[in-house]
PDB file of C-alpha atoms in Angstrom:
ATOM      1  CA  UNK O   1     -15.275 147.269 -32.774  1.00 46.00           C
ATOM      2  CA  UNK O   2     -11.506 147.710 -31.701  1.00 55.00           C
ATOM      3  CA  UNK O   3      -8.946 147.081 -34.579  1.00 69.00           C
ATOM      4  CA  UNK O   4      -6.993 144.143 -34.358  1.00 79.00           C
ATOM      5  CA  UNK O   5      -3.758 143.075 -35.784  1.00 82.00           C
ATOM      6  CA  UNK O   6      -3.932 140.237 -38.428  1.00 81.00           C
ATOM      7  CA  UNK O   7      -0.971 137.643 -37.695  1.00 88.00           C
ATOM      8  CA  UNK O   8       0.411 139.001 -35.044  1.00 89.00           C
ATOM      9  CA  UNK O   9       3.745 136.375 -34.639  1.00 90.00           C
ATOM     10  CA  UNK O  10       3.943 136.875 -38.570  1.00 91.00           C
ATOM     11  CA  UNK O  11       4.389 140.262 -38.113  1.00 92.00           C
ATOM     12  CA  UNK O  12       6.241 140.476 -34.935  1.00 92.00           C
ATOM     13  CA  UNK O  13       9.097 137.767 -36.872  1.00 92.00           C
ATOM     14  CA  UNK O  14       8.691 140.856 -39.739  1.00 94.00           C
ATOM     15  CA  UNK O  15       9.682 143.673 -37.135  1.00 93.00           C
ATOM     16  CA  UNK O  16      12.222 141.516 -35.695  1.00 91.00           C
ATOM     17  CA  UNK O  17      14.162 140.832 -39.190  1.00 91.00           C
ATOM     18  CA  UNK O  18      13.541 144.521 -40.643  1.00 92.00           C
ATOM     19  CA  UNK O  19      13.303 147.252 -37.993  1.00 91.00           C
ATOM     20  CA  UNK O  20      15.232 148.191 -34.441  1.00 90.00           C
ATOM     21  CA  UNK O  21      12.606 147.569 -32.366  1.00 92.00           C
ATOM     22  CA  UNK O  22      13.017 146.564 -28.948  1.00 92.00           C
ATOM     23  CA  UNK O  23      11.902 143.376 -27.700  1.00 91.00           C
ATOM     24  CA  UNK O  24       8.887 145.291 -25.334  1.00 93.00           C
ATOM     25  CA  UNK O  25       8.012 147.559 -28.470  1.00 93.00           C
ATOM     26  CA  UNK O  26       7.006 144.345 -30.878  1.00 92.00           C
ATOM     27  CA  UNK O  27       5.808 143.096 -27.826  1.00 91.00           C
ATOM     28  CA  UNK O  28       3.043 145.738 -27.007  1.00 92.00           C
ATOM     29  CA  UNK O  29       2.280 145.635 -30.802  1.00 91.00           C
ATOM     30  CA  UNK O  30       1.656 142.123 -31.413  1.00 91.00           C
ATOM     31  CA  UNK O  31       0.017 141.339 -28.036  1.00 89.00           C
ATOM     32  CA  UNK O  32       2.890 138.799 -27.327  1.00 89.00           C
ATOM     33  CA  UNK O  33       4.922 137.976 -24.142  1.00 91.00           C
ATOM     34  CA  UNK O  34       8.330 139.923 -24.686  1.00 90.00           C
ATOM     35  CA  UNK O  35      10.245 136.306 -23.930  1.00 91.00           C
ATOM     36  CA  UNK O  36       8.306 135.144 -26.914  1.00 90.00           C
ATOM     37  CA  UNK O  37       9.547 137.905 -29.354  1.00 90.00           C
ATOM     38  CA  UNK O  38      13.242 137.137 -28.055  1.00 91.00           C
ATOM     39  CA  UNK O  39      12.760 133.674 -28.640  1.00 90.00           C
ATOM     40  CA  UNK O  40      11.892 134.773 -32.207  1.00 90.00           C
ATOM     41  CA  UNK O  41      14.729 136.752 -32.441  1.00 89.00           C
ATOM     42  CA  UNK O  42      17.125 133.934 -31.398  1.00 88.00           C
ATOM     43  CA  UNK O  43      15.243 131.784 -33.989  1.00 85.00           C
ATOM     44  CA  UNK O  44      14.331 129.236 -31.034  1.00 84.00           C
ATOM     45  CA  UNK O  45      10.305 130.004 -32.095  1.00 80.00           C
ATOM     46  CA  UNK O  46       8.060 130.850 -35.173  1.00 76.00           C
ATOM     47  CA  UNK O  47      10.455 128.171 -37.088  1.00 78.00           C
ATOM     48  CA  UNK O  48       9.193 128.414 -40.364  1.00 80.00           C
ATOM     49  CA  UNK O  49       6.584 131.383 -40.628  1.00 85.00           C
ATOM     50  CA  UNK O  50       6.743 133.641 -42.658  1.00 87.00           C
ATOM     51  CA  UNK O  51       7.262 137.359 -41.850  1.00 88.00           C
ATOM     52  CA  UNK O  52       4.462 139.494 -42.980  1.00 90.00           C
ATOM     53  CA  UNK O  53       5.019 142.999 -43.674  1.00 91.00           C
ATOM     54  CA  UNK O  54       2.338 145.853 -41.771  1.00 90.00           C
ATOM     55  CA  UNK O  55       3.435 148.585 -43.782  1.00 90.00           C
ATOM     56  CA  UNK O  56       2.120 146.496 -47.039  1.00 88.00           C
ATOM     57  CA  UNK O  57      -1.249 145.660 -45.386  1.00 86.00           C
ATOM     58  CA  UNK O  58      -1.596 149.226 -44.532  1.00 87.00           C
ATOM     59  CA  UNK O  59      -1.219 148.478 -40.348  1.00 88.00           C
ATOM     60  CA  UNK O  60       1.929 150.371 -39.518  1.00 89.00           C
ATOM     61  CA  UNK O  61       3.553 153.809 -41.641  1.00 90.00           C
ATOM     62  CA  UNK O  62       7.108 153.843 -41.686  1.00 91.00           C
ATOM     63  CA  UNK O  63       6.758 157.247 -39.700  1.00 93.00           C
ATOM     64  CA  UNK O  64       5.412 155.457 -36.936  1.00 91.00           C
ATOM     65  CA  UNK O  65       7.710 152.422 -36.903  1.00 91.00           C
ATOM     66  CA  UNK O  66      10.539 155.370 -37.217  1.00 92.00           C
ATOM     67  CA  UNK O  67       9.505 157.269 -34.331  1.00 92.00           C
ATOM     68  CA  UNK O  68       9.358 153.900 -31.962  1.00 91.00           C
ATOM     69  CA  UNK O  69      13.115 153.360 -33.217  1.00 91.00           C
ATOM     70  CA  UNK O  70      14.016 156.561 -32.076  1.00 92.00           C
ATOM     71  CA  UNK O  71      12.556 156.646 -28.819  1.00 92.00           C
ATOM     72  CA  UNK O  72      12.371 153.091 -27.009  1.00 89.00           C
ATOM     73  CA  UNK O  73       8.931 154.663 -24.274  1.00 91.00           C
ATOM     74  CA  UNK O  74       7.494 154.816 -27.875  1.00 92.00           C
ATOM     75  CA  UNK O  75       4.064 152.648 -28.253  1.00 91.00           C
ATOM     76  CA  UNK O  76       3.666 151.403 -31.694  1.00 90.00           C
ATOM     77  CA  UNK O  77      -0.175 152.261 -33.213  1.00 89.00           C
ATOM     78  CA  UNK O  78      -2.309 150.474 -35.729  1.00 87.00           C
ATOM     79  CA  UNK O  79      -2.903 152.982 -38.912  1.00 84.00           C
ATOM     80  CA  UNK O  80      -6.406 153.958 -39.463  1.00 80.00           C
ATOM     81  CA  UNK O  81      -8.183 151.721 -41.886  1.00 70.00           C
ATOM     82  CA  UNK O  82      -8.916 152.860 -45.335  1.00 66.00           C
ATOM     83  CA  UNK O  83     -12.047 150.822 -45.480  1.00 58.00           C
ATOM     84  CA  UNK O  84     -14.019 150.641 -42.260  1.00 59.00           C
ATOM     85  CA  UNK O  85     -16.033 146.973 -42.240  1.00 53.00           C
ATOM     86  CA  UNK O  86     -19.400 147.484 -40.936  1.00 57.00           C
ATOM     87  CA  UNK O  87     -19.721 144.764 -37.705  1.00 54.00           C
ATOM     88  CA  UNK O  88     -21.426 141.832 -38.313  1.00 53.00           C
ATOM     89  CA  UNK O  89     -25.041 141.627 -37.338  1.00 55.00           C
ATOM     90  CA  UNK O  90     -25.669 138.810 -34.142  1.00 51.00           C
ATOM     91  CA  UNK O  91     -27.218 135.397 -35.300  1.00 55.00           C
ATOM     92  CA  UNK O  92     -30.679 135.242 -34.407  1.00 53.00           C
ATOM     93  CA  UNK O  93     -33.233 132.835 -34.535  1.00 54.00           C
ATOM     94  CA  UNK O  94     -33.880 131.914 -38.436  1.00 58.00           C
ATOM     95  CA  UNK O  95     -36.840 134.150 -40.088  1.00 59.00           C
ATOM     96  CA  UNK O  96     -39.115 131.636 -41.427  1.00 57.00           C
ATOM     97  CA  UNK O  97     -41.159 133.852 -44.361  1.00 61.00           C
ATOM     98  CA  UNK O  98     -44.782 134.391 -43.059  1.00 58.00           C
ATOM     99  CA  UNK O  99     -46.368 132.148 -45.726  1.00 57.00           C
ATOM    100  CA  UNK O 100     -44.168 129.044 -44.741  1.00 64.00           C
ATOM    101  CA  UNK O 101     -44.663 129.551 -40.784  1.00 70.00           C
ATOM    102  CA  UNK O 102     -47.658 127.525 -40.864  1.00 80.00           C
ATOM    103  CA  UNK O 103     -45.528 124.129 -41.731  1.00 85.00           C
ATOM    104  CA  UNK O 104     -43.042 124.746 -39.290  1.00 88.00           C
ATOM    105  CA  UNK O 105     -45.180 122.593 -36.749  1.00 91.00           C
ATOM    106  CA  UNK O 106     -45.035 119.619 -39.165  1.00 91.00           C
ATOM    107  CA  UNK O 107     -41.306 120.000 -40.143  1.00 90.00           C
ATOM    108  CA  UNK O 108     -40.653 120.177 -36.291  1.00 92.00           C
ATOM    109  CA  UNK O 109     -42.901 116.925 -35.502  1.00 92.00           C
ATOM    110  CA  UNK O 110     -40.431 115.300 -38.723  1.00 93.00           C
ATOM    111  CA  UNK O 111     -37.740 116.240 -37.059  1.00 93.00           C
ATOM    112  CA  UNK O 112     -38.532 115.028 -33.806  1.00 91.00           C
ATOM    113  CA  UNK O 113     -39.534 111.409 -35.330  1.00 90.00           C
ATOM    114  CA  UNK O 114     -36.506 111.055 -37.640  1.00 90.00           C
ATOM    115  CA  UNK O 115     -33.572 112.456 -35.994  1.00 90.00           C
ATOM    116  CA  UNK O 116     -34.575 112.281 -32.336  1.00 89.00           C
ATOM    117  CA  UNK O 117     -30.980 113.080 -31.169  1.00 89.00           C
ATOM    118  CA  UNK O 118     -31.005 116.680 -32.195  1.00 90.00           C
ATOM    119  CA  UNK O 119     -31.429 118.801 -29.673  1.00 90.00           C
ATOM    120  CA  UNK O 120     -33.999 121.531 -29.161  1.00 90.00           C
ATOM    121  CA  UNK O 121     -31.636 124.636 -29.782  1.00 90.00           C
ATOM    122  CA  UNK O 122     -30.569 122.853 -33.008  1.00 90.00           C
ATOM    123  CA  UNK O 123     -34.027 122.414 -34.258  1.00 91.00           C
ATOM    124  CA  UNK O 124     -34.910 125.985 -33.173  1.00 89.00           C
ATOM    125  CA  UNK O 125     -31.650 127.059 -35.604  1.00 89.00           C
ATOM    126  CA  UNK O 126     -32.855 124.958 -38.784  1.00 89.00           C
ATOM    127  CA  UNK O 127     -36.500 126.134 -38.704  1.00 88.00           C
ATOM    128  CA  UNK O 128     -37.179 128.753 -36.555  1.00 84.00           C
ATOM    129  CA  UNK O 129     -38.925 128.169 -33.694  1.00 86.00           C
ATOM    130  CA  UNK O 130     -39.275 128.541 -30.235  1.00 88.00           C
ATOM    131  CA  UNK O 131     -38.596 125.783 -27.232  1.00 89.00           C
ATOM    132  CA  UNK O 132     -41.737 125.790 -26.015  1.00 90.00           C
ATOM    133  CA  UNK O 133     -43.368 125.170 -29.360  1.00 90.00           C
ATOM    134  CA  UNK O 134     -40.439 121.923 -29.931  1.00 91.00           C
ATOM    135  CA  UNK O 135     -41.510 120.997 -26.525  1.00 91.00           C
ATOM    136  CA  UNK O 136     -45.410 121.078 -27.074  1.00 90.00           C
ATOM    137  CA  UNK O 137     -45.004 118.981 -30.523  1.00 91.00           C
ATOM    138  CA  UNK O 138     -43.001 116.206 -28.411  1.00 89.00           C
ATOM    139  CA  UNK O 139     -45.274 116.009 -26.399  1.00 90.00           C
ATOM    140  CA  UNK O 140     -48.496 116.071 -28.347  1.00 88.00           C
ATOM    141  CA  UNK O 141     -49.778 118.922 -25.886  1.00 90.00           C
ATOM    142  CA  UNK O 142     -49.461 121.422 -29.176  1.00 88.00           C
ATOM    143  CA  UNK O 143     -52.876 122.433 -30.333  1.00 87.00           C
ATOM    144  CA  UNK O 144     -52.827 121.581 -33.345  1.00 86.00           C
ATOM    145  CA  UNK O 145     -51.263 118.129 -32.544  1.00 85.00           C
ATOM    146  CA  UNK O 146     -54.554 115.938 -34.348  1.00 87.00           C
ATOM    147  CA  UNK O 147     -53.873 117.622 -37.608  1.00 89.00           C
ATOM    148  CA  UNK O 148     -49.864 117.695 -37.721  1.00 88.00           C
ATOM    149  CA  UNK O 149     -48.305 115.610 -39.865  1.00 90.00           C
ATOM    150  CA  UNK O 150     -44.344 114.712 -40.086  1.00 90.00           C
ATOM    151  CA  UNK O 151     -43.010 116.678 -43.510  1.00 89.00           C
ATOM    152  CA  UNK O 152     -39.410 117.207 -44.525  1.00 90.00           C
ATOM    153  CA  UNK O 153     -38.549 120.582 -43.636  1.00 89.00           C
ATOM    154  CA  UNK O 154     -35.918 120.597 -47.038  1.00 88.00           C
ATOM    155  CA  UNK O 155     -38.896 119.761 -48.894  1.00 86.00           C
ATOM    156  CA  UNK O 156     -40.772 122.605 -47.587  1.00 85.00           C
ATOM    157  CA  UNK O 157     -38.017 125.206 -48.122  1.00 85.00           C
ATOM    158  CA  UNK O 158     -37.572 125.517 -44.263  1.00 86.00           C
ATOM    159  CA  UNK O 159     -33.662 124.662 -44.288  1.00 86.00           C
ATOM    160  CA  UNK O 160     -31.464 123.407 -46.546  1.00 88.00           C
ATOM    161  CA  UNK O 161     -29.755 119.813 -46.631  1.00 89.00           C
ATOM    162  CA  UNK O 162     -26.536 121.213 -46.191  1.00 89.00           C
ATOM    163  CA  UNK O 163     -27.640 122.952 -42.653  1.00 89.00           C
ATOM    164  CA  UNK O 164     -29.498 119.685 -42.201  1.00 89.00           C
ATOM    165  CA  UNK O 165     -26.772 117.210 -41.955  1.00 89.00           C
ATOM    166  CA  UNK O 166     -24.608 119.393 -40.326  1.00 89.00           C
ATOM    167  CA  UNK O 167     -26.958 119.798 -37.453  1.00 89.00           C
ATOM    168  CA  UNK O 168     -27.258 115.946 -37.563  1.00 88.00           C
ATOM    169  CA  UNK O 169     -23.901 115.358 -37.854  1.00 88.00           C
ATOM    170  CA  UNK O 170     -23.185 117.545 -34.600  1.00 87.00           C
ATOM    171  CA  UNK O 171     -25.490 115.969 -32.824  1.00 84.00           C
ATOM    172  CA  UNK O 172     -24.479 112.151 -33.451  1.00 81.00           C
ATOM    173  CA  UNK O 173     -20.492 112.951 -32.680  1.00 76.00           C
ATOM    174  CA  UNK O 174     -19.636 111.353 -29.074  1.00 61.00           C
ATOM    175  CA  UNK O 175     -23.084 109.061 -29.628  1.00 63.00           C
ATOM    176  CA  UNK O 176     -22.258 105.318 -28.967  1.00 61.00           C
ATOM    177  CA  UNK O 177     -22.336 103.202 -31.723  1.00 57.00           C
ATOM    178  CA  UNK O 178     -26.222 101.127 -32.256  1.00 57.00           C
ATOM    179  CA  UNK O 179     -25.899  97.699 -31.112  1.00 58.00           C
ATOM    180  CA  UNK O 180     -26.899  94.704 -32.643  1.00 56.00           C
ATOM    181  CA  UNK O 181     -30.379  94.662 -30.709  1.00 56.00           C
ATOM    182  CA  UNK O 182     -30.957  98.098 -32.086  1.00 53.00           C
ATOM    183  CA  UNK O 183     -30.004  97.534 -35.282  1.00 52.00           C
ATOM    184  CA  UNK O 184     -32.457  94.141 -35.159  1.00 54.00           C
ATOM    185  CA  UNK O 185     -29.360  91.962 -36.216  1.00 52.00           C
ATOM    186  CA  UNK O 186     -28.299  88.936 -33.942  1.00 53.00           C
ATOM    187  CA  UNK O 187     -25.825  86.613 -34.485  1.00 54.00           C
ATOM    188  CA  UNK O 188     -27.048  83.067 -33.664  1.00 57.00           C
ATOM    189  CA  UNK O 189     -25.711  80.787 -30.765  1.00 55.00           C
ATOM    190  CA  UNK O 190     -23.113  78.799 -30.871  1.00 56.00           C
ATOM    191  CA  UNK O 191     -26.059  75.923 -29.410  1.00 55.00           C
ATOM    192  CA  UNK O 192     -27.752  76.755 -32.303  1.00 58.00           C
ATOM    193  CA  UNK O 193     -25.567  76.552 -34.742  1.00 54.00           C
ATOM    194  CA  UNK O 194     -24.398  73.401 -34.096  1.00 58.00           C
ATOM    195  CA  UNK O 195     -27.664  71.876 -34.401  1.00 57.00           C
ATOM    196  CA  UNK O 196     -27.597  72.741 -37.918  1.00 52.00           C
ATOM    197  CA  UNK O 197     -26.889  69.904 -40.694  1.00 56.00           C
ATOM    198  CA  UNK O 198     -23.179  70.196 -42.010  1.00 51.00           C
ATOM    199  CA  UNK O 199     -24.517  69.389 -45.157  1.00 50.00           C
ATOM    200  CA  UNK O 200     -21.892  66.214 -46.364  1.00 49.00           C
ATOM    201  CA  UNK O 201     -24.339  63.554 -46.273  1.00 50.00           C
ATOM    202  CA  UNK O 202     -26.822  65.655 -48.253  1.00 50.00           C
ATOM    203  CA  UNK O 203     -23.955  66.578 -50.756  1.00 51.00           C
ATOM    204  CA  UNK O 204     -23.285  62.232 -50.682  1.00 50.00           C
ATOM    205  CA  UNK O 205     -27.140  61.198 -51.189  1.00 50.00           C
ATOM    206  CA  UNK O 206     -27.019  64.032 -54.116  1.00 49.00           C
ATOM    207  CA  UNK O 207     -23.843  62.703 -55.307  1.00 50.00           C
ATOM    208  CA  UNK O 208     -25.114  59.034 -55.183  1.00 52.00           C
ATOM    209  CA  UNK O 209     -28.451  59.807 -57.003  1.00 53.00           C
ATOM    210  CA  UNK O 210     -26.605  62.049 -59.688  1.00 59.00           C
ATOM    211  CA  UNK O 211     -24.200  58.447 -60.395  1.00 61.00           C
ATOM    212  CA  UNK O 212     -27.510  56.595 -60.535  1.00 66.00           C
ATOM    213  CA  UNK O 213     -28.870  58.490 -63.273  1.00 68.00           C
ATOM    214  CA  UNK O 214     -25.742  58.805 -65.444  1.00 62.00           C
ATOM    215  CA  UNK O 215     -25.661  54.770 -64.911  1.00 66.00           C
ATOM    216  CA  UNK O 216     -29.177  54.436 -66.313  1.00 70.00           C
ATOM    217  CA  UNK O 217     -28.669  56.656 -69.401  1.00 69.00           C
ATOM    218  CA  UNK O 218     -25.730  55.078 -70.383  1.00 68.00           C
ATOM    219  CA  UNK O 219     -27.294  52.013 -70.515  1.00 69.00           C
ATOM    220  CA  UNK O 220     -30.305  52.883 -72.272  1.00 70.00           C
ATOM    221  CA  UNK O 221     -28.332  54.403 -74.912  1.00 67.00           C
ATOM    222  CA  UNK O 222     -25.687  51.126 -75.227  1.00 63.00           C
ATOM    223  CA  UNK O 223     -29.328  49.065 -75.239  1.00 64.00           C
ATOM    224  CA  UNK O 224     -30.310  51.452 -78.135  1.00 60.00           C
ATOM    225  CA  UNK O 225     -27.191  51.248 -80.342  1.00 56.00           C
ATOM    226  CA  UNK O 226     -27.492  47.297 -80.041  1.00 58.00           C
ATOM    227  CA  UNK O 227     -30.720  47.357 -81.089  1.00 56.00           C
ATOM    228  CA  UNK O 228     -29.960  49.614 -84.518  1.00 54.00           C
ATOM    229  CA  UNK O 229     -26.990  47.090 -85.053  1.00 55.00           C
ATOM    230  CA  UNK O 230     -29.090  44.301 -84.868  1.00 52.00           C
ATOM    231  CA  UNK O 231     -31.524  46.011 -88.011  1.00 53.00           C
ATOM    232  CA  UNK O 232     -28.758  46.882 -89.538  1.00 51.00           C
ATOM    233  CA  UNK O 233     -27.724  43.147 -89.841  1.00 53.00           C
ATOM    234  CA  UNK O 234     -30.990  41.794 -90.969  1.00 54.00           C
ATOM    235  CA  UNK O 235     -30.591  44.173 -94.346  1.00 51.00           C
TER     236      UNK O 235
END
């Protein structure tokens, strides 16, 4: 793996404000256009970033950067590393441990019944799998298809939720929003609607029958309290 220069316009600004460098020099070195590093220099771009200093990160000796000044044919060259980073290994398909592999059909058939707009190579990335097998489960052509049944694959230890709504969350970006009819929600017609009792003659009747009833009580307490007057009269 080549080395490459980390922040190159923060260190071309750097070289610009500290060194005699020519404009194709800092140029060659940072992988910019020279116009660019001139319109650093007459502070018409990079407003605002910060210089970073190569000889402090160990990617330029101030031999090297001395030599360039001296001679202007001079091509500036990275310092070797002090710590070489081993390359990355490529992403491949997700090992599924041997004693789990077995539930992968049922975490695929979940997957495919709950969250039918993820795609095969996304399924394939949370558990594992091949397209052919994702195919087969959809469509019930798997041998095993009469004894699958739909399991989380989180619950099984397949994937985690984290890489599960991620994948899900991929998948449903530039998806149309569900409309009413898929959502089973309908708003009523206005022909409907209007057949429907306001409700002010039911509120009146109520109101009428509530008056009725306070009427009554009073008077069967008034007929009452004459009634104890009266006895109280005859003693």
């Amino acid at each position: 793996m080549a080395q490459q220069l980390l922040m190159p316009k923060a260190t071309a600004v750097w070289l610009v404000d500290n060194t005699a460098l020519s404009f194709d020099q800092i140029a060659q070195f940072c992988k910019l256009h020279p116009l660019e590093v001139k319109a650093i220099a007459d502070g018409e771009s990079a407003q605002g970033i910060k210089g970073l200093d190569p000889i402090a990160t160990g990617q330029l000796s101030r031999e090297e950067i001395a030599r360039a000044e001296a001679n202007p044919n001079h091509k500036l060259k990275l310092s070797e590393p002090k710590v070489r980073v081993p390359e990355s290994k490529r992403k491949g398909p997700r090992y599924t441990p041997v004693s789990k592999r077995q539930d992968r059909p049922n975490a695929i058939l979940w997957l495919v019944r709950n969250h039918p707009e993820l795609k095969d190579a996304q399924i394939s990335r949370l558990v594992g799998t091949t397209k052919s097998t994702i195919e087969q489960i959809r469509d019930r052509t798997h041998w095993n298809s009469a004894n699958l049944a739909p399991m989380d694959p989180v619950t099984l230890g397949l994937c985690s939720q984290i890489d599960l709504d991620l994948e899900v969350e991929r998948a449903s970006k530039g998806r149309p929003l569900p409309t009413a009819a898929e959502l089973g929600a309908t708003l009523e017609s206005a022909r409907e609607t209007e057949k429907l009792p306001y409700g002010g003659s039911d509120r009146e009747e109520e109101k009428e029958i509530d008056a009725d009833a306070v009427f009554a009580k009073l008077k069967s307490l008034k007929s009452s309290d004459n009634e104890d007057e009266e006895d109280d009269n005859r003693f």
